[in-house]
mmCIF file of C-alpha atoms and ligand atoms in Angstrom:
data_model
loop_
_atom_site.group_PDB
_atom_site.id
_atom_site.type_symbol
_atom_site.label_atom_id
_atom_site.label_comp_id
_atom_site.label_asym_id
_atom_site.label_seq_id
_atom_site.Cartn_x
_atom_site.Cartn_y
_atom_site.Cartn_z
ATOM 1 C CA MET A 1 -29.538 -9.310 28.325
ATOM 2 C CA THR A 2 -26.123 -7.745 28.808
ATOM 3 C CA ARG A 3 -24.407 -6.741 25.596
ATOM 4 C CA THR A 4 -21.612 -9.252 25.096
ATOM 5 C CA TYR A 5 -18.754 -9.193 22.622
ATOM 6 C CA LYS A 6 -16.677 -12.234 21.826
ATOM 7 C CA ILE A 7 -13.011 -11.446 21.306
ATOM 8 C CA ALA A 8 -10.404 -13.804 19.870
ATOM 9 C CA LEU A 9 -7.181 -13.088 21.733
ATOM 10 C CA ILE A 10 -3.768 -14.067 20.378
ATOM 11 C CA PRO A 11 -1.217 -12.981 23.024
ATOM 12 C CA GLY A 12 1.619 -14.251 20.782
ATOM 13 C CA ASP A 13 5.340 -13.947 21.413
ATOM 14 C CA GLY A 14 7.818 -12.014 23.537
ATOM 15 C CA THR A 15 6.177 -9.142 25.358
ATOM 16 C CA GLY A 16 2.872 -9.810 23.543
ATOM 17 C CA PRO A 17 1.273 -11.719 26.449
ATOM 18 C CA GLU A 18 2.335 -9.055 28.975
ATOM 19 C CA VAL A 19 0.818 -6.150 27.075
ATOM 20 C CA ALA A 20 -2.251 -8.162 26.059
ATOM 21 C CA ARG A 21 -2.919 -8.876 29.740
ATOM 22 C CA GLU A 22 -2.942 -5.159 30.609
ATOM 23 C CA ALA A 23 -5.063 -4.315 27.569
ATOM 24 C CA THR A 24 -7.720 -6.881 28.488
ATOM 25 C CA LYS A 25 -7.626 -5.634 32.081
ATOM 26 C CA VAL A 26 -8.398 -2.102 30.889
ATOM 27 C CA ALA A 27 -11.033 -3.285 28.401
ATOM 28 C CA ASN A 28 -12.815 -5.267 31.114
ATOM 29 C CA ALA A 29 -12.769 -2.278 33.459
ATOM 30 C CA ALA A 30 -14.299 -0.103 30.742
ATOM 31 C CA ALA A 31 -16.908 -2.764 29.978
ATOM 32 C CA THR A 32 -17.910 -3.057 33.629
ATOM 33 C CA GLY A 33 -18.276 0.699 33.837
ATOM 34 C CA ALA A 34 -20.473 0.850 30.752
ATOM 35 C CA GLY A 35 -22.516 -2.262 31.472
ATOM 36 C CA PHE A 36 -21.390 -4.604 28.710
ATOM 37 C CA LYS A 37 -19.318 -7.770 28.726
ATOM 38 C CA LEU A 38 -16.258 -8.987 26.887
ATOM 39 C CA GLU A 39 -15.611 -12.688 26.472
ATOM 40 C CA PHE A 40 -12.016 -13.388 25.533
ATOM 41 C CA ALA A 41 -11.034 -16.718 23.995
ATOM 42 C CA GLU A 42 -7.302 -17.279 23.906
ATOM 43 C CA PHE A 43 -5.423 -18.830 20.961
ATOM 44 C CA ASP A 44 -1.815 -19.965 21.315
ATOM 45 C CA PHE A 45 -0.604 -19.164 17.790
ATOM 46 C CA GLY A 46 2.948 -17.889 17.699
ATOM 47 C CA ALA A 47 6.560 -18.968 17.960
ATOM 48 C CA ARG A 48 6.198 -21.556 20.709
ATOM 49 C CA ARG A 49 3.493 -23.476 18.895
ATOM 50 C CA TYR A 50 5.420 -23.240 15.641
ATOM 51 C CA LEU A 51 8.659 -24.489 17.179
ATOM 52 C CA GLU A 52 6.828 -27.397 18.847
ATOM 53 C CA THR A 53 4.529 -28.449 16.017
ATOM 54 C CA GLY A 54 5.692 -26.740 12.815
ATOM 55 C CA GLU A 55 2.261 -25.139 12.524
ATOM 56 C CA THR A 56 1.790 -21.391 12.118
ATOM 57 C CA LEU A 57 -1.954 -20.923 11.643
ATOM 58 C CA PRO A 58 -4.154 -23.734 10.332
ATOM 59 C CA ASP A 59 -6.942 -22.888 7.872
ATOM 60 C CA SER A 60 -9.444 -24.110 10.455
ATOM 61 C CA ALA A 61 -8.461 -21.179 12.708
ATOM 62 C CA ILE A 62 -9.736 -18.715 10.124
ATOM 63 C CA GLY A 63 -13.146 -20.409 10.311
ATOM 64 C CA GLU A 64 -12.974 -20.153 14.113
ATOM 65 C CA PHE A 65 -12.111 -16.448 14.042
ATOM 66 C CA LYS A 66 -15.211 -15.747 11.960
ATOM 67 C CA LYS A 67 -17.357 -16.620 14.993
ATOM 68 C CA PHE A 68 -15.933 -13.662 16.943
ATOM 69 C CA ASP A 69 -16.854 -9.989 17.002
ATOM 70 C CA ALA A 70 -13.231 -8.808 16.944
ATOM 71 C CA MET A 71 -9.668 -9.978 17.440
ATOM 72 C CA PHE A 72 -6.743 -8.764 19.497
ATOM 73 C CA LEU A 73 -3.105 -9.596 18.788
ATOM 74 C CA GLY A 74 -0.282 -9.032 21.298
ATOM 75 C CA ALA A 75 2.782 -9.511 19.079
ATOM 76 C CA ILE A 76 4.316 -11.974 16.656
ATOM 77 C CA GLY A 77 8.019 -12.727 16.149
ATOM 78 C CA HIS A 78 10.781 -14.685 17.880
ATOM 79 C CA PRO A 79 14.590 -14.733 17.546
ATOM 80 C CA ASP A 80 14.592 -18.549 17.102
ATOM 81 C CA VAL A 81 12.290 -18.394 14.074
ATOM 82 C CA LYS A 82 13.533 -17.246 10.693
ATOM 83 C CA PRO A 83 12.089 -13.817 9.861
ATOM 84 C CA GLY A 84 9.052 -14.021 7.602
ATOM 85 C CA ILE A 85 7.634 -17.367 8.718
ATOM 86 C CA LEU A 86 5.432 -16.137 11.547
ATOM 87 C CA GLU A 87 4.759 -12.778 9.897
ATOM 88 C CA THR A 88 3.402 -14.324 6.703
ATOM 89 C CA GLY A 89 2.064 -17.491 8.315
ATOM 90 C CA ILE A 90 0.066 -15.730 11.006
ATOM 91 C CA LEU A 91 -0.282 -11.952 10.690
ATOM 92 C CA LEU A 92 -0.495 -11.624 6.906
ATOM 93 C CA LYS A 93 -2.568 -14.804 6.615
ATOM 94 C CA ILE A 94 -5.169 -13.351 8.971
ATOM 95 C CA ARG A 95 -5.200 -9.999 7.141
ATOM 96 C CA PHE A 96 -5.745 -11.691 3.769
ATOM 97 C CA ALA A 97 -8.108 -14.473 4.842
ATOM 98 C CA LEU A 98 -10.395 -12.127 6.783
ATOM 99 C CA ASP A 99 -10.042 -9.448 4.100
ATOM 100 C CA GLN A 100 -8.906 -6.828 6.619
ATOM 101 C CA TYR A 101 -8.276 -4.368 3.838
ATOM 102 C CA ILE A 102 -7.719 -1.265 5.955
ATOM 103 C CA ASN A 103 -4.796 -0.660 8.263
ATOM 104 C CA LEU A 104 -5.855 2.193 10.494
ATOM 105 C CA ARG A 105 -3.035 3.991 12.274
ATOM 106 C CA PRO A 106 -3.799 7.020 14.415
ATOM 107 C CA VAL A 107 -0.764 9.249 14.843
ATOM 108 C CA LYS A 108 -1.604 11.304 17.892
ATOM 109 C CA LEU A 109 0.821 12.856 20.335
ATOM 110 C CA TYR A 110 -0.629 12.953 23.829
ATOM 111 C CA PRO A 111 0.336 15.517 26.468
ATOM 112 C CA ASN A 112 3.498 14.675 28.439
ATOM 113 C CA VAL A 113 4.626 12.222 25.758
ATOM 114 C CA GLU A 114 8.016 12.982 24.287
ATOM 115 C CA THR A 115 8.415 13.384 20.545
ATOM 116 C CA PRO A 116 11.783 13.595 18.798
ATOM 117 C CA LEU A 117 10.404 16.583 16.872
ATOM 118 C CA ARG A 118 11.699 19.713 18.541
ATOM 119 C CA ASP A 119 9.052 22.465 18.796
ATOM 120 C CA LYS A 120 6.132 20.126 18.075
ATOM 121 C CA GLY A 121 3.437 19.299 20.594
ATOM 122 C CA PRO A 122 0.032 17.619 20.797
ATOM 123 C CA GLU A 123 -1.480 20.551 18.881
ATOM 124 C CA HIS A 124 0.690 19.663 15.864
ATOM 125 C CA ILE A 125 0.505 15.879 15.755
ATOM 126 C CA ASP A 126 -3.019 14.500 15.491
ATOM 127 C CA PHE A 127 -3.753 12.656 12.287
ATOM 128 C CA VAL A 128 -4.654 9.244 10.936
ATOM 129 C CA VAL A 129 -2.970 7.153 8.275
ATOM 130 C CA ILE A 130 -5.110 4.764 6.282
ATOM 131 C CA ARG A 131 -2.925 2.141 4.719
ATOM 132 C CA GLU A 132 -4.406 -0.231 2.154
ATOM 133 C CA ASN A 133 -3.756 -3.576 3.822
ATOM 134 C CA THR A 134 -4.256 -6.463 1.386
ATOM 135 C CA GLY A 135 -2.980 -5.372 -2.032
ATOM 136 C CA GLY A 136 0.121 -4.033 -3.702
ATOM 137 C CA ILE A 137 3.469 -5.705 -3.251
ATOM 138 C CA TYR A 138 2.099 -7.707 -0.334
ATOM 139 C CA THR A 139 0.053 -9.900 -2.729
ATOM 140 C CA GLY A 140 3.298 -11.744 -3.469
ATOM 141 C CA HIS A 141 3.092 -11.656 -7.259
ATOM 142 C CA GLY A 142 6.469 -12.193 -8.857
ATOM 143 C CA GLY A 143 9.211 -14.703 -8.628
ATOM 144 C CA ALA A 144 12.834 -15.459 -9.160
ATOM 145 C CA THR A 145 14.713 -17.251 -11.888
ATOM 146 C CA ARG A 146 18.361 -18.265 -12.337
ATOM 147 C CA VAL A 147 18.591 -18.131 -8.543
ATOM 148 C CA GLY A 148 22.129 -18.248 -7.206
ATOM 149 C CA THR A 149 23.725 -17.297 -10.503
ATOM 150 C CA THR A 150 25.118 -13.921 -11.480
ATOM 151 C CA GLU A 151 22.136 -13.633 -13.882
ATOM 152 C CA GLU A 152 19.573 -14.014 -11.117
ATOM 153 C CA ILE A 153 16.338 -12.084 -11.688
ATOM 154 C CA ALA A 154 13.779 -11.358 -9.001
ATOM 155 C CA THR A 155 10.481 -9.501 -9.325
ATOM 156 C CA GLN A 156 7.832 -8.468 -6.828
ATOM 157 C CA LEU A 157 4.900 -6.672 -8.352
ATOM 158 C CA MET A 158 2.761 -3.850 -7.052
ATOM 159 C CA VAL A 159 -0.713 -5.125 -7.922
ATOM 160 C CA TYR A 160 -3.847 -2.992 -7.676
ATOM 161 C CA ASP A 161 -7.304 -3.146 -9.161
ATOM 162 C CA ARG A 162 -9.901 -0.403 -9.129
ATOM 163 C CA ARG A 163 -12.173 -2.146 -6.612
ATOM 164 C CA THR A 164 -9.359 -2.517 -4.072
ATOM 165 C CA VAL A 165 -8.384 1.111 -4.496
ATOM 166 C CA ASP A 166 -11.956 2.394 -4.358
ATOM 167 C CA ARG A 167 -12.932 0.564 -1.187
ATOM 168 C CA CYS A 168 -9.855 1.871 0.600
ATOM 169 C CA LEU A 169 -10.481 5.437 -0.570
ATOM 170 C CA LYS A 170 -14.128 5.120 0.465
ATOM 171 C CA PHE A 171 -13.093 4.263 4.017
ATOM 172 C CA ALA A 172 -10.642 7.172 4.060
ATOM 173 C CA PHE A 173 -13.141 9.730 2.769
ATOM 174 C CA GLU A 174 -15.822 8.513 5.211
ATOM 175 C CA LEU A 175 -13.401 8.868 8.127
ATOM 176 C CA LYS A 176 -12.366 12.305 6.892
ATOM 177 C CA LYS A 177 -16.037 13.286 6.674
ATOM 178 C CA LYS A 178 -16.552 12.247 10.306
ATOM 179 C CA ARG A 179 -13.551 14.229 11.500
ATOM 180 C CA TYR A 180 -14.630 17.149 9.307
ATOM 181 C CA ALA A 181 -17.910 17.294 11.213
ATOM 182 C CA LEU A 182 -16.190 16.894 14.580
ATOM 183 C CA ASP A 183 -13.988 19.928 14.857
ATOM 184 C CA LEU A 184 -12.787 22.970 12.915
ATOM 185 C CA LYS A 185 -9.181 21.961 13.594
ATOM 186 C CA TYR A 186 -9.797 18.928 11.351
ATOM 187 C CA SER A 187 -12.182 20.406 8.786
ATOM 188 C CA ALA A 188 -9.672 23.065 7.769
ATOM 189 C CA LYS A 189 -7.227 20.357 6.704
ATOM 190 C CA PRO A 190 -7.304 18.238 3.554
ATOM 191 C CA ILE A 191 -7.388 14.523 2.979
ATOM 192 C CA THR A 192 -3.987 13.618 1.544
ATOM 193 C CA LEU A 193 -3.282 10.891 -0.975
ATOM 194 C CA VAL A 194 0.268 9.578 -0.672
ATOM 195 C CA HIS A 195 1.860 7.750 -3.613
ATOM 196 C CA LYS A 196 4.730 8.060 -6.066
ATOM 197 C CA ARG A 197 2.925 8.864 -9.258
ATOM 198 C CA ASN A 198 5.868 10.663 -10.817
ATOM 199 C CA VAL A 199 7.575 7.277 -11.144
ATOM 200 C CA LEU A 200 4.927 4.596 -10.554
ATOM 201 C CA THR A 201 2.876 5.970 -13.419
ATOM 202 C CA HIS A 202 0.459 3.029 -13.698
ATOM 203 C CA CYS A 203 -0.425 2.346 -10.075
ATOM 204 C CA GLY A 204 -0.015 5.988 -9.101
ATOM 205 C CA ASP A 205 -2.319 7.079 -11.875
ATOM 206 C CA LEU A 206 -4.981 4.549 -10.852
ATOM 207 C CA TRP A 207 -4.905 5.786 -7.238
ATOM 208 C CA TYR A 208 -4.833 9.440 -8.230
ATOM 209 C CA ARG A 209 -7.737 9.276 -10.695
ATOM 210 C CA ALA A 210 -9.835 7.206 -8.296
ATOM 211 C CA PHE A 211 -9.057 9.693 -5.489
ATOM 212 C CA GLU A 212 -9.938 12.745 -7.614
ATOM 213 C CA GLU A 213 -13.124 11.163 -8.962
ATOM 214 C CA MET A 214 -14.439 9.996 -5.610
ATOM 215 C CA GLY A 215 -13.505 13.269 -3.940
ATOM 216 C CA SER A 216 -15.043 15.599 -6.492
ATOM 217 C CA ASN A 217 -18.197 13.511 -7.051
ATOM 218 C CA GLN A 218 -19.009 12.362 -3.533
ATOM 219 C CA TYR A 219 -17.147 14.625 -1.101
ATOM 220 C CA PRO A 220 -16.959 18.060 -2.736
ATOM 221 C CA GLU A 221 -16.775 19.830 0.664
ATOM 222 C CA ILE A 222 -13.522 18.063 1.563
ATOM 223 C CA LYS A 223 -10.235 19.568 0.434
ATOM 224 C CA ARG A 224 -7.896 17.198 -1.355
ATOM 225 C CA ASP A 225 -4.127 17.151 -1.371
ATOM 226 C CA TYR A 226 -1.539 14.850 -2.901
ATOM 227 C CA ASN A 227 2.023 14.091 -1.691
ATOM 228 C CA HIS A 228 4.672 11.902 -3.223
ATOM 229 C CA VAL A 229 5.678 9.410 -0.559
ATOM 230 C CA ASP A 230 9.238 10.723 -0.246
ATOM 231 C CA ALA A 231 7.910 14.231 0.295
ATOM 232 C CA ALA A 232 5.292 12.956 2.763
ATOM 233 C CA ASN A 233 8.198 11.685 4.870
ATOM 234 C CA MET A 234 9.680 15.151 4.955
ATOM 235 C CA TRP A 235 6.379 16.800 5.873
ATOM 236 C CA PHE A 236 5.615 14.260 8.627
ATOM 237 C CA VAL A 237 8.796 15.529 10.274
ATOM 238 C CA LYS A 238 8.743 19.199 9.324
ATOM 239 C CA ASN A 239 5.011 20.011 9.249
ATOM 240 C CA PRO A 240 2.988 17.185 10.798
ATOM 241 C CA GLU A 241 0.241 19.732 11.542
ATOM 242 C CA TRP A 242 -0.632 19.780 7.829
ATOM 243 C CA PHE A 243 -2.089 16.270 8.065
ATOM 244 C CA ASP A 244 -5.491 15.062 9.166
ATOM 245 C CA VAL A 245 -6.255 11.946 7.105
ATOM 246 C CA ALA A 246 -3.575 10.466 4.857
ATOM 247 C CA VAL A 247 -4.416 7.518 2.630
ATOM 248 C CA THR A 248 -1.923 5.343 0.798
ATOM 249 C CA GLU A 249 -1.119 1.955 -0.689
ATOM 250 C CA ASN A 250 0.227 -0.979 1.296
ATOM 251 C CA LEU A 251 4.039 -0.749 1.233
ATOM 252 C CA PHE A 252 4.207 3.040 1.381
ATOM 253 C CA GLY A 253 1.778 2.837 4.292
ATOM 254 C CA ASP A 254 3.965 0.301 6.072
ATOM 255 C CA ILE A 255 6.911 2.647 5.801
ATOM 256 C CA ILE A 256 5.301 5.960 6.688
ATOM 257 C CA THR A 257 3.376 4.536 9.654
ATOM 258 C CA ASP A 258 6.626 3.581 11.377
ATOM 259 C CA LEU A 259 7.703 7.172 10.963
ATOM 260 C CA GLY A 260 4.285 8.145 12.316
ATOM 261 C CA ALA A 261 4.868 5.911 15.337
ATOM 262 C CA MET A 262 8.136 7.671 16.115
ATOM 263 C CA ILE A 263 6.737 11.189 15.988
ATOM 264 C CA GLN A 264 3.820 10.236 18.252
ATOM 265 C CA GLY A 265 6.213 9.042 20.949
ATOM 266 C CA GLY A 266 7.491 5.669 19.780
ATOM 267 C CA LEU A 267 6.448 2.049 19.710
ATOM 268 C CA GLY A 268 5.385 2.185 23.337
ATOM 269 C CA VAL A 269 2.305 4.154 22.351
ATOM 270 C CA ALA A 270 1.537 3.358 18.688
ATOM 271 C CA ALA A 271 -1.571 1.247 18.054
ATOM 272 C CA GLY A 272 -3.266 0.037 14.928
ATOM 273 C CA GLY A 273 -6.228 -1.823 13.541
ATOM 274 C CA ASN A 274 -6.491 -4.296 10.681
ATOM 275 C CA ILE A 275 -10.006 -3.527 9.660
ATOM 276 C CA ASN A 276 -12.634 -5.235 7.596
ATOM 277 C CA PRO A 277 -15.481 -2.708 7.778
ATOM 278 C CA GLU A 278 -17.937 -5.443 6.811
ATOM 279 C CA GLY A 279 -16.348 -8.262 8.805
ATOM 280 C CA ILE A 280 -13.961 -9.106 11.636
ATOM 281 C CA SER A 281 -11.187 -6.692 12.512
ATOM 282 C CA MET A 282 -7.988 -7.289 14.445
ATOM 283 C CA PHE A 283 -6.293 -4.733 16.688
ATOM 284 C CA GLU A 284 -2.657 -4.710 17.735
ATOM 285 C CA PRO A 285 0.061 -2.600 19.335
ATOM 286 C CA MET A 286 2.715 -1.739 16.748
ATOM 287 C CA GLY A 287 5.719 -2.493 18.926
ATOM 288 C CA GLY A 288 6.362 -6.110 18.021
ATOM 289 C CA SER A 289 7.496 -8.827 20.417
ATOM 290 C CA ALA A 290 10.531 -6.937 21.804
ATOM 291 C CA PRO A 291 12.316 -10.161 22.953
ATOM 292 C CA LYS A 292 14.952 -8.309 24.985
ATOM 293 C CA TYR A 293 12.289 -6.924 27.306
ATOM 294 C CA ALA A 294 10.137 -10.060 27.529
ATOM 295 C CA GLY A 295 9.225 -11.391 30.950
ATOM 296 C CA GLN A 296 10.629 -8.420 32.892
ATOM 297 C CA ASN A 297 7.457 -6.430 33.491
ATOM 298 C CA VAL A 298 9.082 -3.340 31.946
ATOM 299 C CA ILE A 299 7.398 -3.064 28.543
ATOM 300 C CA ASN A 300 4.940 -0.233 27.985
ATOM 301 C CA PRO A 301 1.386 -1.583 27.622
ATOM 302 C CA MET A 302 0.067 1.801 26.429
ATOM 303 C CA ALA A 303 0.109 0.839 22.733
ATOM 304 C CA ALA A 304 -1.875 -2.309 23.501
ATOM 305 C CA ILE A 305 -4.298 -0.264 25.594
ATOM 306 C CA GLY A 306 -4.640 2.146 22.659
ATOM 307 C CA ALA A 307 -5.384 -0.831 20.423
ATOM 308 C CA VAL A 308 -8.088 -2.092 22.751
ATOM 309 C CA MET A 309 -9.563 1.418 22.785
ATOM 310 C CA MET A 310 -9.740 1.278 18.971
ATOM 311 C CA MET A 311 -11.339 -2.149 19.196
ATOM 312 C CA LEU A 312 -14.127 -0.936 21.476
ATOM 313 C CA ASP A 313 -14.698 2.034 19.214
ATOM 314 C CA SER A 314 -15.050 -0.263 16.198
ATOM 315 C CA LEU A 315 -17.535 -2.410 18.142
ATOM 316 C CA GLY A 316 -19.691 0.683 18.591
ATOM 317 C CA GLU A 317 -18.724 1.288 22.230
ATOM 318 C CA SER A 318 -17.361 4.753 21.543
ATOM 319 C CA GLN A 319 -18.136 6.115 25.009
ATOM 320 C CA SER A 320 -15.980 3.419 26.563
ATOM 321 C CA ALA A 321 -13.287 4.135 23.995
ATOM 322 C CA HIS A 322 -13.319 7.781 25.071
ATOM 323 C CA ALA A 323 -13.178 6.764 28.724
ATOM 324 C CA ILE A 324 -10.100 4.649 28.011
ATOM 325 C CA GLU A 325 -8.439 7.480 26.138
ATOM 326 C CA ALA A 326 -9.065 9.853 29.049
ATOM 327 C CA ALA A 327 -7.636 7.291 31.480
ATOM 328 C CA MET A 328 -4.594 6.820 29.240
ATOM 329 C CA MET A 329 -3.983 10.557 29.279
ATOM 330 C CA VAL A 330 -4.246 10.748 33.068
ATOM 331 C CA THR A 331 -1.736 7.897 33.353
ATOM 332 C CA MET A 332 0.657 9.259 30.735
ATOM 333 C CA LYS A 333 0.846 12.503 32.722
ATOM 334 C CA LYS A 334 2.237 10.513 35.665
ATOM 335 C CA MET A 335 4.726 8.449 33.676
ATOM 336 C CA LYS A 336 8.371 9.518 33.368
ATOM 337 C CA SER A 337 8.712 8.204 29.834
ATOM 338 C CA GLN A 338 6.901 5.995 27.349
ATOM 339 C CA ALA A 339 10.049 3.943 26.692
ATOM 340 C CA ALA A 340 10.375 0.385 27.993
ATOM 341 C CA GLY A 341 12.171 0.268 31.328
ATOM 342 C CA LYS A 342 12.068 4.045 31.785
ATOM 343 C CA MET A 343 8.410 4.551 32.600
ATOM 344 C CA GLY A 344 8.881 4.994 36.333
ATOM 345 C CA TYR A 345 6.340 2.182 36.696
ATOM 346 C CA SER A 346 6.131 -1.474 35.742
ATOM 347 C CA THR A 347 3.963 -2.900 32.957
ATOM 348 C CA THR A 348 1.331 -4.099 35.411
ATOM 349 C CA GLU A 349 1.368 -0.815 37.331
ATOM 350 C CA VAL A 350 0.683 1.154 34.165
ATOM 351 C CA GLY A 351 -2.171 -1.233 33.317
ATOM 352 C CA ASP A 352 -3.561 -0.905 36.854
ATOM 353 C CA MET A 353 -3.383 2.886 36.705
ATOM 354 C CA VAL A 354 -5.291 3.078 33.425
ATOM 355 C CA ALA A 355 -7.831 0.457 34.530
ATOM 356 C CA GLY A 356 -8.248 2.315 37.819
ATOM 357 C CA SER A 357 -9.181 5.624 36.208
ATOM 358 C CA VAL A 358 -11.346 4.324 33.371
HETATM 359 C C1 LIG B 401 3.224 -3.964 10.153
HETATM 360 C C2 LIG B 401 4.358 -4.961 10.087
HETATM 361 C C3 LIG B 401 4.017 -6.088 9.118
HETATM 362 C C4 LIG B 401 3.829 -5.479 7.743
HETATM 363 C C5 LIG B 401 5.045 -7.226 9.090
HETATM 364 C C6 LIG B 401 5.325 -7.782 10.461
HETATM 365 C C7 LIG B 401 4.631 -8.334 8.140
HETATM 366 O O1 LIG B 401 5.546 -4.341 9.756
HETATM 367 O O2 LIG B 401 2.114 -4.360 10.548
HETATM 368 O O3 LIG B 401 3.418 -2.806 9.815
HETATM 369 O O4 LIG B 401 4.804 -5.340 6.991
HETATM 370 O O5 LIG B 401 2.701 -5.161 7.412
HETATM 371 MN MN1 LIG B 402 5.403 -2.230 9.503
#
């Protein structure tokens, strides 16, 4: 029997369907080469369905998703829909309901990809951010009273419990251990906890003690470092080569991974995974729906292809993931730029080139 993986595909809004098409093209080419099969089932969740029916993502869909091996999301967001509705109703709902508690964001600069950091090249920018993906301020604890008056009060709480912190740190240390074994260029570098424990003394202290305890008890060979989040921003720009694995809470992770995306060459190339190590994970390009480029065949599918590479890796098909990465690098060498409309090729041409050299 051929190995077969069932993938739930949500092409979504804007340029989502265009990049998802190229990503599935590349994934299928890799699968054919390696002798396994991918079965994609498409779901139409997104702006169009919401505008027609008022429905974002029914609870029944979560039950459906559980029958799949992995999920792939093109993009969510539309100018005709008030910000927040689709994001919370679809993306965050999936993250929470499927307990995708890790947001994995490789920050890797490939050869011939432009970075805004002068004097930095692929040898300097090759790290991974692990963002806790279900806790913190994103849990939505808080509220507002006296709304609309001059005495209005609003709160939004950063909520963490030890279990949530520990399971995230565990994932980060295990990934660091793998990279440690892989190459001296990684093993010489520490795992870095990013927080703001000089001000957020309760949550910061919980993260820091958990990090120190787990590190010293279970991973004594791995060097540990700590950065306040504001300083981490500076170092990402000034000394990105200091980082190998950085782990942080949800909101700080949201913020620093966009900076990470920029230094690795922009939203055209940045990919991420919403991971439940014990369950179903969802992979996505970071670029969003980019409405102004939709339907023109000019958006860069590289981020989506990177996301599909991560998906195959998480399914255990690491050889195919490597083959895709190699094909991406060959293609990136030929491209003029990784920016939408400036690639020197169309969306479909870039997809064809990667698929053709997988
Ligand atoms: C991300 C996005 C989401 C987040 C939004 C769209 C809800 O910015 O995946 O980083 O804040 O997590
Ligand atoms: Mn974000």
